[in-house]
PDB file of C-alpha atoms in Angstrom:
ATOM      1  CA  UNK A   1     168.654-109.786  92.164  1.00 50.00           C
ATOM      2  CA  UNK A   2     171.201-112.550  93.785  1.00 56.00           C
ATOM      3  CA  UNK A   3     172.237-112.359  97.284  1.00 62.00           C
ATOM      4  CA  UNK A   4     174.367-109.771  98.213  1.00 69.00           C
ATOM      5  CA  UNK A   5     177.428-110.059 100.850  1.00 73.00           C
ATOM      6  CA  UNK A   6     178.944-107.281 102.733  1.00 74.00           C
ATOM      7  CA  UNK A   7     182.346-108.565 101.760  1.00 77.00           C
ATOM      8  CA  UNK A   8     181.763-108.194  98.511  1.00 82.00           C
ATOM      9  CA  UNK A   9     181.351-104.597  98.616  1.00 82.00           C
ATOM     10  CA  UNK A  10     184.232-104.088 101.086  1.00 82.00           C
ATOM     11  CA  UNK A  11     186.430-105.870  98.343  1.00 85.00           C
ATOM     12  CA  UNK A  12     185.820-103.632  95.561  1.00 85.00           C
ATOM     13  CA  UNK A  13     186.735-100.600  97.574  1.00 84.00           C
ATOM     14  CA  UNK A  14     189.692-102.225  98.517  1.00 85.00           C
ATOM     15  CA  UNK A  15     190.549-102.597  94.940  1.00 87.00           C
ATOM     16  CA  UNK A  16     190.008 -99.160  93.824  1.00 86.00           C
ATOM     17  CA  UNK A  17     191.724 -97.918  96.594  1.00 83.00           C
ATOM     18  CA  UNK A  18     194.583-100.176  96.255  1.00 83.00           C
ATOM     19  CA  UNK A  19     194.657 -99.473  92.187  1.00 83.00           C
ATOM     20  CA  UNK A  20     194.171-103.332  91.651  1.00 85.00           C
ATOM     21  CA  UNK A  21     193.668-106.638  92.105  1.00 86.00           C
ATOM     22  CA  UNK A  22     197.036-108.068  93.515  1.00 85.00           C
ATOM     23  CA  UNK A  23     197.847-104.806  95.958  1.00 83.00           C
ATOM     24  CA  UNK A  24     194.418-105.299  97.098  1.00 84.00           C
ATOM     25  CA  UNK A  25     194.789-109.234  97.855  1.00 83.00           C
ATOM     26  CA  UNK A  26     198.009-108.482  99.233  1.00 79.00           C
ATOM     27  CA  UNK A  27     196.397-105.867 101.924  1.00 76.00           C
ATOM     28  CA  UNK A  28     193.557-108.189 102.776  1.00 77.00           C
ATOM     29  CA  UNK A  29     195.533-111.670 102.837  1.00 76.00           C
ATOM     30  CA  UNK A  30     193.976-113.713 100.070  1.00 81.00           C
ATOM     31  CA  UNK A  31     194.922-114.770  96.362  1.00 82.00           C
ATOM     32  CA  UNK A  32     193.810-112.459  93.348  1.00 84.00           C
ATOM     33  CA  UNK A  33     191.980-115.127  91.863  1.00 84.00           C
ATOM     34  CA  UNK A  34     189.718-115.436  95.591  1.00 85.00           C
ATOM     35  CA  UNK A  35     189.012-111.302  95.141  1.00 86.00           C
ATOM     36  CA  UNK A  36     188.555-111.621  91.352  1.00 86.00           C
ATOM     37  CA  UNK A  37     185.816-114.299  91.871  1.00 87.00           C
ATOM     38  CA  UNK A  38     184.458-112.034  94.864  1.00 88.00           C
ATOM     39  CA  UNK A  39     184.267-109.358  92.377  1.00 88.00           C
ATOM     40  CA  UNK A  40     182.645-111.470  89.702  1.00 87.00           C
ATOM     41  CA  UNK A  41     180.145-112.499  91.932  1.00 86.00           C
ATOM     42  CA  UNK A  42     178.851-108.878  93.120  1.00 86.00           C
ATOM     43  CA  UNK A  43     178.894-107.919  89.381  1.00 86.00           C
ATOM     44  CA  UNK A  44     176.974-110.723  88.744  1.00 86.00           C
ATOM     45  CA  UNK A  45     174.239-110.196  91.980  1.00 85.00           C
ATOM     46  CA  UNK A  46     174.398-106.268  90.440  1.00 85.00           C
ATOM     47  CA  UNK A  47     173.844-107.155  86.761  1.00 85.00           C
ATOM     48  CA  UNK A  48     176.360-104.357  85.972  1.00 86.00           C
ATOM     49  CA  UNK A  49     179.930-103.894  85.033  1.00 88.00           C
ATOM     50  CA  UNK A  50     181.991-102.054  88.290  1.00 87.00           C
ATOM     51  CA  UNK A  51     185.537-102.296  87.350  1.00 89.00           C
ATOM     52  CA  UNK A  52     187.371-101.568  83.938  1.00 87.00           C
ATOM     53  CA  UNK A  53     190.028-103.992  83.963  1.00 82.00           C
ATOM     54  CA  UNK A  54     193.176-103.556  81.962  1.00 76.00           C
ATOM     55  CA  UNK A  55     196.533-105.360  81.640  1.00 70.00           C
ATOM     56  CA  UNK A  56     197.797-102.792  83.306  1.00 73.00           C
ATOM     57  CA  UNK A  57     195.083-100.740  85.912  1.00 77.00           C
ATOM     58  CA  UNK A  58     191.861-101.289  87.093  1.00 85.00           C
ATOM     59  CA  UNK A  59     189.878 -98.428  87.616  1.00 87.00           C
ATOM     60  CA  UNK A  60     185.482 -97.992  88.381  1.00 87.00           C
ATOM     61  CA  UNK A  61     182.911 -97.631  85.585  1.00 89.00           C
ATOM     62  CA  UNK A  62     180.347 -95.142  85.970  1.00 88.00           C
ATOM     63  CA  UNK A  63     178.078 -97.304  87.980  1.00 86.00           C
ATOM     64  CA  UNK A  64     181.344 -98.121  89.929  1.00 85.00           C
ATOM     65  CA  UNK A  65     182.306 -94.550  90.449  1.00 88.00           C
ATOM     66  CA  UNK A  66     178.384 -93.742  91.922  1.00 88.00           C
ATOM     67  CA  UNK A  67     178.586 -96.936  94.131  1.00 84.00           C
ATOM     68  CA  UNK A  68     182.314 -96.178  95.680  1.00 83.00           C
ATOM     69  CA  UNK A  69     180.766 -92.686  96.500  1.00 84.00           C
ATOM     70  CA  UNK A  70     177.902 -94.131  98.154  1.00 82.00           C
ATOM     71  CA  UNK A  71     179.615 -97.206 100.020  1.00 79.00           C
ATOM     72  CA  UNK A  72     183.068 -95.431 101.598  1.00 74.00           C
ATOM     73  CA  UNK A  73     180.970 -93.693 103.973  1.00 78.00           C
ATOM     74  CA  UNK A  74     178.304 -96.515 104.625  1.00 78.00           C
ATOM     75  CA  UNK A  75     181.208 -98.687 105.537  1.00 74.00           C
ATOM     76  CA  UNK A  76     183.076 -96.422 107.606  1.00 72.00           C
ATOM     77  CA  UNK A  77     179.777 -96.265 109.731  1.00 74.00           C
ATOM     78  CA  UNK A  78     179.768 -99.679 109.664  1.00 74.00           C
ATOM     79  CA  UNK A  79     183.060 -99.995 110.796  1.00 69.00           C
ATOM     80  CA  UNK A  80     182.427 -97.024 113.350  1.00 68.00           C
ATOM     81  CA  UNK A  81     179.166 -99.613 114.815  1.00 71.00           C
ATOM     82  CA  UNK A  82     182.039-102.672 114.891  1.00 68.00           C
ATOM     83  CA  UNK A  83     184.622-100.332 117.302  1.00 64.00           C
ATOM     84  CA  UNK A  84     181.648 -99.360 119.516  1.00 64.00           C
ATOM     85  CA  UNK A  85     180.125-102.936 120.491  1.00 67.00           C
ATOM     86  CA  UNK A  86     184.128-104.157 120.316  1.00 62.00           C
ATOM     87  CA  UNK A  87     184.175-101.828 123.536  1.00 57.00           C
ATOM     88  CA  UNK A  88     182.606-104.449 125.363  1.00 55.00           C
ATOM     89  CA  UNK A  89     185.392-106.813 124.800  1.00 59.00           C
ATOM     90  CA  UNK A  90     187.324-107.409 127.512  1.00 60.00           C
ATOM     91  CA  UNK A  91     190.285-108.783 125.295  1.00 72.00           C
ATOM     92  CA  UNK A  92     191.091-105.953 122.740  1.00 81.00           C
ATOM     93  CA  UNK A  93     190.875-108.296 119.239  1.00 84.00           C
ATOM     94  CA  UNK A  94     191.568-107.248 115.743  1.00 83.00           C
ATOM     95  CA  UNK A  95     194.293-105.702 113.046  1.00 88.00           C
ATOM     96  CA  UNK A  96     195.726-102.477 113.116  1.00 91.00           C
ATOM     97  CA  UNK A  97     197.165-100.741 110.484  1.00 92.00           C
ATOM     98  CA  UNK A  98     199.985 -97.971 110.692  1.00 94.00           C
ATOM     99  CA  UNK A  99     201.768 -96.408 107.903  1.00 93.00           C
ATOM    100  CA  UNK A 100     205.038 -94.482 109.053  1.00 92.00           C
ATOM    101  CA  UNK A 101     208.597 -93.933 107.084  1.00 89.00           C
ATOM    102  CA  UNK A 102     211.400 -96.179 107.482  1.00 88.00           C
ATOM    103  CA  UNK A 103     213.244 -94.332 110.685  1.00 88.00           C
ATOM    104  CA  UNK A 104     210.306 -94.442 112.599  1.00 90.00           C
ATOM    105  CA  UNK A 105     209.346 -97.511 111.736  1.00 92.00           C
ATOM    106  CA  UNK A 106     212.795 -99.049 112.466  1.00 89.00           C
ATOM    107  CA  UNK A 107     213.903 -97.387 115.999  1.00 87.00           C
ATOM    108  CA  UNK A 108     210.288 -96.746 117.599  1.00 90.00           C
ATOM    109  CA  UNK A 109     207.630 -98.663 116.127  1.00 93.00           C
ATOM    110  CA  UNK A 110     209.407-102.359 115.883  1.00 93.00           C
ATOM    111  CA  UNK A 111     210.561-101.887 119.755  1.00 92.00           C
ATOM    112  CA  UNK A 112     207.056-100.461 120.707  1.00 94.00           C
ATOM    113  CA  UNK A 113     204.770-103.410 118.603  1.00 95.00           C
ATOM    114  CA  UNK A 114     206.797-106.126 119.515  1.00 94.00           C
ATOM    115  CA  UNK A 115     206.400-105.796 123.350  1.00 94.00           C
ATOM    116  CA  UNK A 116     202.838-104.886 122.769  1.00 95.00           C
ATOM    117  CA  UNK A 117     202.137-107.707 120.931  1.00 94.00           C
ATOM    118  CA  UNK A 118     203.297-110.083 123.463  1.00 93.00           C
ATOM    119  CA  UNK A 119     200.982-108.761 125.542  1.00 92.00           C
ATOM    120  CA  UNK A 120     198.223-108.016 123.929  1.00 92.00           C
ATOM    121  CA  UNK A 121     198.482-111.371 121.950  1.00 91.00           C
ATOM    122  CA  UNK A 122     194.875-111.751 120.084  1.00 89.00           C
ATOM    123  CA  UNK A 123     195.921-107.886 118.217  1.00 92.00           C
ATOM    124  CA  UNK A 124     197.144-108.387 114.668  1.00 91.00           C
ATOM    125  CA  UNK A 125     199.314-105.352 113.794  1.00 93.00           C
ATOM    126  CA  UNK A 126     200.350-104.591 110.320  1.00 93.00           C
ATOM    127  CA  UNK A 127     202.942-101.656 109.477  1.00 94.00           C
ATOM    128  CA  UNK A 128     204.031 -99.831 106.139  1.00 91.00           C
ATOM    129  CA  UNK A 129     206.713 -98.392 105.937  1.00 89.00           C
ATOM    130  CA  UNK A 130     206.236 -95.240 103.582  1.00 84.00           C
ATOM    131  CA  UNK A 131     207.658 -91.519 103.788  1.00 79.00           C
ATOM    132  CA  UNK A 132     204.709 -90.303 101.529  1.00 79.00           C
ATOM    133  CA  UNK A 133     202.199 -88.447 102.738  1.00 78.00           C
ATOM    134  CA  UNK A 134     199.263 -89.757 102.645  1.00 80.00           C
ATOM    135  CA  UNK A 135     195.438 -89.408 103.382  1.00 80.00           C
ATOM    136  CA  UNK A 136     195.240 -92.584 106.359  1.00 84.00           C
ATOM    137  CA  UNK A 137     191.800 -92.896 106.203  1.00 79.00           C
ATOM    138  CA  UNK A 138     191.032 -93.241 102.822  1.00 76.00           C
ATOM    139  CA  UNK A 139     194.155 -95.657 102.307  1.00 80.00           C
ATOM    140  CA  UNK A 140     192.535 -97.619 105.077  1.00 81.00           C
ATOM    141  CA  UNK A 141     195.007 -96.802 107.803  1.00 88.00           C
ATOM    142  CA  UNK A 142     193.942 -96.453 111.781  1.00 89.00           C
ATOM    143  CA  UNK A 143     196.993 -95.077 112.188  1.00 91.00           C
ATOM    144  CA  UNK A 144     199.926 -92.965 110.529  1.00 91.00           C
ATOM    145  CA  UNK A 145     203.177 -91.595 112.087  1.00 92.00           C
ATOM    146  CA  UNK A 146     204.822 -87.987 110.931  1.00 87.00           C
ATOM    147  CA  UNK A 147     206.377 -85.055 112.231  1.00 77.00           C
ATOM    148  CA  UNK A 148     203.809 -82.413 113.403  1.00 62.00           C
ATOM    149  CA  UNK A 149     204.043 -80.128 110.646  1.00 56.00           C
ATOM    150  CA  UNK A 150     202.718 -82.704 108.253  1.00 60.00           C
ATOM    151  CA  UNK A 151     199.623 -83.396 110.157  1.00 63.00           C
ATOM    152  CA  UNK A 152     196.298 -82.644 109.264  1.00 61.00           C
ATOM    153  CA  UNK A 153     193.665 -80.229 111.559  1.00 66.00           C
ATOM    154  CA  UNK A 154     191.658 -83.190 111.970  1.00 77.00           C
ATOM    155  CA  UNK A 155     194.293 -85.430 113.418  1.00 84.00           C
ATOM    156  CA  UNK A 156     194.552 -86.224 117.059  1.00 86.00           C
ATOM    157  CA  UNK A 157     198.462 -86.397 117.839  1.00 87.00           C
ATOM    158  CA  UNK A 158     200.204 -88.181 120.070  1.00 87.00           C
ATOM    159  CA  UNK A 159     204.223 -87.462 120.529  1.00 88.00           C
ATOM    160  CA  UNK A 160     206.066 -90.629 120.085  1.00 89.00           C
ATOM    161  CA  UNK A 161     209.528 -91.495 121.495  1.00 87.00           C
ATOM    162  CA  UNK A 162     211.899 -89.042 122.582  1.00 85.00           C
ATOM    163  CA  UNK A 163     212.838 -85.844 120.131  1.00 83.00           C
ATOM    164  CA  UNK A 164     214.645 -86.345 117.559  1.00 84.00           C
ATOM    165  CA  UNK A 165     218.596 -85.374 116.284  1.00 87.00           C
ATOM    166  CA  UNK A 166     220.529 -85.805 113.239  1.00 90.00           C
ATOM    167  CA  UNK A 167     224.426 -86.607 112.870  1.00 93.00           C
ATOM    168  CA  UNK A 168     226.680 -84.884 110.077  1.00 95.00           C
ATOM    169  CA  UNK A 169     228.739 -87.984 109.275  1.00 97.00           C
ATOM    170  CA  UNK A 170     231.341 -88.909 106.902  1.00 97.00           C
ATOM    171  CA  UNK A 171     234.041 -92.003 106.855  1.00 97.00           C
ATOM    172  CA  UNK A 172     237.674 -91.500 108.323  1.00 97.00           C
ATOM    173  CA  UNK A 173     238.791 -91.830 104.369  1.00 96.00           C
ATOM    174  CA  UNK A 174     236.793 -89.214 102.895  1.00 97.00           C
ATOM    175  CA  UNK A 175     238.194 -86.765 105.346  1.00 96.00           C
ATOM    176  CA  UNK A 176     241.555 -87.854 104.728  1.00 96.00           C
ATOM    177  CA  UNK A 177     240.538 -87.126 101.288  1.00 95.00           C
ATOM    178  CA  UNK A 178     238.759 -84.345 101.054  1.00 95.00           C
ATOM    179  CA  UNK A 179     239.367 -82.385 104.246  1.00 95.00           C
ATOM    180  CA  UNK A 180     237.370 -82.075 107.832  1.00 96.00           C
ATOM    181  CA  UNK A 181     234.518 -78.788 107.473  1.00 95.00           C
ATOM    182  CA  UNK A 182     234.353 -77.013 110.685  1.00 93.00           C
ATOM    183  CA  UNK A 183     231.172 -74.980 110.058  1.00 92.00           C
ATOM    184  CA  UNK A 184     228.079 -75.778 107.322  1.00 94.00           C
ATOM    185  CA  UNK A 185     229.470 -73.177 105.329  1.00 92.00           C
ATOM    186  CA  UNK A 186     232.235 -75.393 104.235  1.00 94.00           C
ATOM    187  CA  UNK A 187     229.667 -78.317 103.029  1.00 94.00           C
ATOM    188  CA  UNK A 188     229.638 -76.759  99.938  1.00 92.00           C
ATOM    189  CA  UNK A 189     233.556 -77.969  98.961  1.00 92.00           C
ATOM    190  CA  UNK A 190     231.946 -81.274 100.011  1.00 95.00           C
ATOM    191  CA  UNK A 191     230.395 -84.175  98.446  1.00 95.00           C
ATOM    192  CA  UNK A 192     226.804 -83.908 100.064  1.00 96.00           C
ATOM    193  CA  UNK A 193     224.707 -87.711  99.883  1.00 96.00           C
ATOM    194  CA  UNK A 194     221.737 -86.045  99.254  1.00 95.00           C
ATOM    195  CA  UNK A 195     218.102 -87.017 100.144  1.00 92.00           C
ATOM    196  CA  UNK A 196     214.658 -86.615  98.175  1.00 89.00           C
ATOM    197  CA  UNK A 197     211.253 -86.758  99.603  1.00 83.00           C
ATOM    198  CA  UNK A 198     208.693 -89.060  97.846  1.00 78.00           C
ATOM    199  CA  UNK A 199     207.305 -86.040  96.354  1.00 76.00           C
ATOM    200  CA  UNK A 200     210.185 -85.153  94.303  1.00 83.00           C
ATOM    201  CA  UNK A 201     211.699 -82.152  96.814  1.00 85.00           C
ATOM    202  CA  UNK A 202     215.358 -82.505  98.398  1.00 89.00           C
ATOM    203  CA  UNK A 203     215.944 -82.834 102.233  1.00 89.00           C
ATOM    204  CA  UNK A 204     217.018 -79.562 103.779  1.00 90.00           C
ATOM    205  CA  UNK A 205     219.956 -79.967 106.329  1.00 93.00           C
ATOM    206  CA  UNK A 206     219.232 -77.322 108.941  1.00 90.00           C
ATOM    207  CA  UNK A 207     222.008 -75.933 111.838  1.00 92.00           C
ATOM    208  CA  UNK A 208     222.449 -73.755 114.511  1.00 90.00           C
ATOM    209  CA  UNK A 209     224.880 -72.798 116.668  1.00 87.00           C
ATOM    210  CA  UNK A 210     222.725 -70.956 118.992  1.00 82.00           C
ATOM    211  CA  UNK A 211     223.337 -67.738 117.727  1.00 84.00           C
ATOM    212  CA  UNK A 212     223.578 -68.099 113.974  1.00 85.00           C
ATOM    213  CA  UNK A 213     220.904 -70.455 112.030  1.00 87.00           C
ATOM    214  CA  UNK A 214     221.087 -71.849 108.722  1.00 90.00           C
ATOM    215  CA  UNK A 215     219.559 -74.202 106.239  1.00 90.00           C
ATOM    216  CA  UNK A 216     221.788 -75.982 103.317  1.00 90.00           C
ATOM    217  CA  UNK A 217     220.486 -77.388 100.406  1.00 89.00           C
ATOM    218  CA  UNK A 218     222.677 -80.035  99.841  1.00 91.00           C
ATOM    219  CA  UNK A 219     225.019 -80.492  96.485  1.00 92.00           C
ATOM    220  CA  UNK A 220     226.425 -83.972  95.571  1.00 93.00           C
ATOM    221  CA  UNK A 221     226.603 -86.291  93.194  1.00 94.00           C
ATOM    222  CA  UNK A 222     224.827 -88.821  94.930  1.00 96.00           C
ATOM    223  CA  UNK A 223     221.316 -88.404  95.493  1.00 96.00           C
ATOM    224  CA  UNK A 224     218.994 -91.154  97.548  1.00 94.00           C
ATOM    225  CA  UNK A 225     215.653 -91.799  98.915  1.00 89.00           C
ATOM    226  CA  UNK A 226     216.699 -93.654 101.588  1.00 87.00           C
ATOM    227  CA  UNK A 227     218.652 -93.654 104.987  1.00 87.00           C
ATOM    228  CA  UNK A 228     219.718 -96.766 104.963  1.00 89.00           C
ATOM    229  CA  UNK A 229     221.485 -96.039 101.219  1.00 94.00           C
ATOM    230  CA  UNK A 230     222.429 -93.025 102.896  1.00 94.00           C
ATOM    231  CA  UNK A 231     224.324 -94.374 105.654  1.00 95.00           C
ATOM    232  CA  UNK A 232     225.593 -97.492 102.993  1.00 96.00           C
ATOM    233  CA  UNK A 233     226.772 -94.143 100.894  1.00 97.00           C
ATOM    234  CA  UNK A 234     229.025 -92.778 103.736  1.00 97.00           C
ATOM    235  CA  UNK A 235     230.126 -95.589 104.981  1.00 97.00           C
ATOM    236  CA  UNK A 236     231.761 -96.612 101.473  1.00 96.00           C
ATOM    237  CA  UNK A 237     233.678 -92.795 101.784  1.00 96.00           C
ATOM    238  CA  UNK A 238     230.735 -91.576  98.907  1.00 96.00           C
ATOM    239  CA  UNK A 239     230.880 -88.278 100.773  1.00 96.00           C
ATOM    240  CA  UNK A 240     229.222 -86.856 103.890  1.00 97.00           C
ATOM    241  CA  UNK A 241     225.668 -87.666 104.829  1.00 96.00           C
ATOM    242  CA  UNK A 242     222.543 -86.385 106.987  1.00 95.00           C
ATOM    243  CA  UNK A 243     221.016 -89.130 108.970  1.00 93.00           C
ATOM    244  CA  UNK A 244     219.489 -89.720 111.964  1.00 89.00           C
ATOM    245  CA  UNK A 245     221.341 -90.203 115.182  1.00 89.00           C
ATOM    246  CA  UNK A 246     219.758 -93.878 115.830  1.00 87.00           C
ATOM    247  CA  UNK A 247     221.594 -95.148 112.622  1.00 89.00           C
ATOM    248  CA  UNK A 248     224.265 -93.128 113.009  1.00 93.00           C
ATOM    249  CA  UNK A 249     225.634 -93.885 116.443  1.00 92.00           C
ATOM    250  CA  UNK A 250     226.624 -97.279 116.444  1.00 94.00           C
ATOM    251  CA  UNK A 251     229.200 -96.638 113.855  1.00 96.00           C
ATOM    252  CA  UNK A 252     230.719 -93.434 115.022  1.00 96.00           C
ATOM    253  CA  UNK A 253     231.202 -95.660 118.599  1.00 95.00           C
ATOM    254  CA  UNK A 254     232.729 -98.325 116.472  1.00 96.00           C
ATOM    255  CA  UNK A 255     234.968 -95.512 114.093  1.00 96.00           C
ATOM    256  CA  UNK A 256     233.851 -96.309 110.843  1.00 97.00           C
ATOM    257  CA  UNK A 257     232.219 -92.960 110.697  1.00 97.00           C
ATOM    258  CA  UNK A 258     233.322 -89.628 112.571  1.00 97.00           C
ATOM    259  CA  UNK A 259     230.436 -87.491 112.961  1.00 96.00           C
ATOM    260  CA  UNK A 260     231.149 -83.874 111.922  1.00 96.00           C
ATOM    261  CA  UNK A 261     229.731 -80.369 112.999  1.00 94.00           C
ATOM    262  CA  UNK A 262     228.831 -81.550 116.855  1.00 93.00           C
ATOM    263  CA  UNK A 263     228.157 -77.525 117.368  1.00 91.00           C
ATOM    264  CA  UNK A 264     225.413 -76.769 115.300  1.00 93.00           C
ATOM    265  CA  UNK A 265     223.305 -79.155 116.275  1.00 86.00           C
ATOM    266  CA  UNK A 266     219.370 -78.205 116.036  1.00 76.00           C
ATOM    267  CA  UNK A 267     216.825 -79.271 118.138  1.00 72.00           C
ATOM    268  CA  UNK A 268     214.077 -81.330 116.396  1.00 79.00           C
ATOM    269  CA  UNK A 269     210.672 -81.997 117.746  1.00 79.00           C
ATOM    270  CA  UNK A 270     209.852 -86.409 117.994  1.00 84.00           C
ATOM    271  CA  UNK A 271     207.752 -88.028 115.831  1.00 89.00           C
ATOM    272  CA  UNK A 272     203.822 -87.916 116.430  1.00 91.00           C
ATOM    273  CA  UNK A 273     201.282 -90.773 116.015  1.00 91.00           C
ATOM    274  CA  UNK A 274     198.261 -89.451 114.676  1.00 90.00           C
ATOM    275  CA  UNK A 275     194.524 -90.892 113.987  1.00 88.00           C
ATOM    276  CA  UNK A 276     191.591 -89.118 113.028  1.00 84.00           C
ATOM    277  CA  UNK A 277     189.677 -86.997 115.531  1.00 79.00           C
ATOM    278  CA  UNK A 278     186.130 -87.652 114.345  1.00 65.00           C
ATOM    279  CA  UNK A 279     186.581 -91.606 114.730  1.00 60.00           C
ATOM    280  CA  UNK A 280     186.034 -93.390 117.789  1.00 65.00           C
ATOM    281  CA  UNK A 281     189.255 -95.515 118.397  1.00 74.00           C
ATOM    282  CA  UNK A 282     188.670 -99.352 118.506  1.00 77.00           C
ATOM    283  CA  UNK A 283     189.746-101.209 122.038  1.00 80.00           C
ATOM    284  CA  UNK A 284     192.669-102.728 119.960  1.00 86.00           C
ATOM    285  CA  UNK A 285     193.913 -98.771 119.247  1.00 88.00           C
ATOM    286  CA  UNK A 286     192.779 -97.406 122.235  1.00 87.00           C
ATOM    287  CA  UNK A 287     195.440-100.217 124.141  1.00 90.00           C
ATOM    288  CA  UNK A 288     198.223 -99.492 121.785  1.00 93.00           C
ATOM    289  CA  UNK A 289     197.832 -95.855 122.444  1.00 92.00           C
ATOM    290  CA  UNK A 290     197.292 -96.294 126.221  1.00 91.00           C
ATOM    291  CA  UNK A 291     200.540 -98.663 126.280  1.00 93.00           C
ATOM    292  CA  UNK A 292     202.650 -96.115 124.035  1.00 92.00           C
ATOM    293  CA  UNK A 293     201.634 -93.684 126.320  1.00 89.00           C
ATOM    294  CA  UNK A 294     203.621 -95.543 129.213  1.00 88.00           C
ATOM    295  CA  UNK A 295     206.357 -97.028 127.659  1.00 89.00           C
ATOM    296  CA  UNK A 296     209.893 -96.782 128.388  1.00 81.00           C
ATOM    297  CA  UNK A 297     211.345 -95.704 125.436  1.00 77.00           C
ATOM    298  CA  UNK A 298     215.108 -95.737 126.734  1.00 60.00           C
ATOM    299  CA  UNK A 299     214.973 -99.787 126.823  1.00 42.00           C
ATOM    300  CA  UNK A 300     214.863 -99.436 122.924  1.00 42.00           C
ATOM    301  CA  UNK A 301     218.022 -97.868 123.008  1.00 42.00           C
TER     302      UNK A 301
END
């Protein structure tokens, strides 16, 4: 049998994990034609086929199947071993993943990473922005950020930034239009922007008054999966949108959107951080936790 590299193997879970080639390259930094040839290569030192490659997927063989089951927990031991002598840095080093959706990722995480990465300067960070839920671990995450009904039991969770609040919002020529609702009762003789979760269900808008609560399922004829689109929607006098405060605010301040049904506000919990309980954080995470921990997250406006 040829020589066999550690890389190699590493690779082809990428791959399968990514669901081919060019995701794969994409993750780890290189061309598709580099991972391709590392592929080859550990085929070749194995003397058996691993991957079924199509046009369109790429997916494991049999023997590729029995190896992946084998190797995704010898390499997360492996990777366990690399966090454990990295303790003994005293420069935290190395790349940290974190998968959170858009919001978060736009009015917490950018502010937080940026000043940590000016001091913590040999850390390579690395952020997707995704509203899925997803399993972080076996998508190759150290980190993921959700609200704290979404987290698994073995998740370690960390708040992160203040809680949250949403804004009722529509333009100043809708409601000349169509009319001002004073309670979420009237929403429905309203053009809702609605919202739908990666998962295919619609965003719930939920109010109380602090007597009275209720949850509306929006109706519109506009339905997104973003809140950037969202706020585009309303701002264009589509109709009246749910968004977060943080995107909201600077354009109610500026009147381009009035923000509707101040009363019935509801108290949200913040977003959490979470990583799994049953790995030992490298120094790189440990720091970035340690530093979230502390950090003054009213200078991020």
């Amino acid at each position: 049998m040829n020589v066999l590299r550690l890389d190699g193997f590493d690779a082809f879970v990428a791959i399968v994990r990514c669901g081919g080639f060019r995701a794969a390259a994409v993750e780890r930094g290189v061309s598709s034609s580099a991972l391709s040839q590392t592929i080859n290569s550990l085929e070749e030192a194995l003397g058996i086929r691993l991957l079924n490659r199509t046009t369109r997927s790429v997916s494991p063989t049999e023997a590729g199947q029995r190896l992946l089951d084998r190797l995704a927990p010898a390499l997360a031991d492996i990777r366990l071993a690399i966090a454990e002598v990295d303790e003994l840095r005293d420069t935290p080093t190395g790349t940290l993943r974190i998968n959170a959706p858009a919001p978060a990722v736009d009015h917490l995480l950018c502010p937080l990473v940026f000043d940590f990465m000016e001091i913590y300067r040999a850390v390579k960070i690395e952020i997707i922005s995704d509203a899925a839920v997803i399993d972080i671990v076996e998508q190759g995450f150290d980190a993921g950020v959700r609200f704290g009904k979404q987290l698994a039991q073995d998740m370690i969770a960390v708040p992160l930034g203040p809680s949250l609040r949403y804004a009722i919002v529509a333009s100043p020529d809708y409601l000349e239009r169509r009319g001002t609702p004073e309670t979420p009762h009237e929403l429905v003789d309203h053009d809702c922007i609605r919202r739908r979760f990666p998962g295919g269900t619609l965003v719930t808008w939920r109010f109380t008054d602090g007597s009275e609560e209720l949850d509306v399922t929006p109706e519109g004829r506009l339905t997104l999966n973003s809140a950037h689109n969202e706020l585009q929607a309303a701002l264009a006098g589509k109709g009246v949108a749910h968004v977060l405060d943080d995107y909201a605010k600077p354009h109610i301040e500026s009147g381009l959107l009035v923000e509707l049904l101040v009363g019935w506000r509801p108290s949200l919990p913040s977003w959490f951080l979470y990583y799994p309980n049953r790995r030992l954080p490298s120094a790189a995470m440990r720091a970035f936790l340690d530093y979230m921990k502390s950090y003054k997250w009213d200078a991020t406006g």
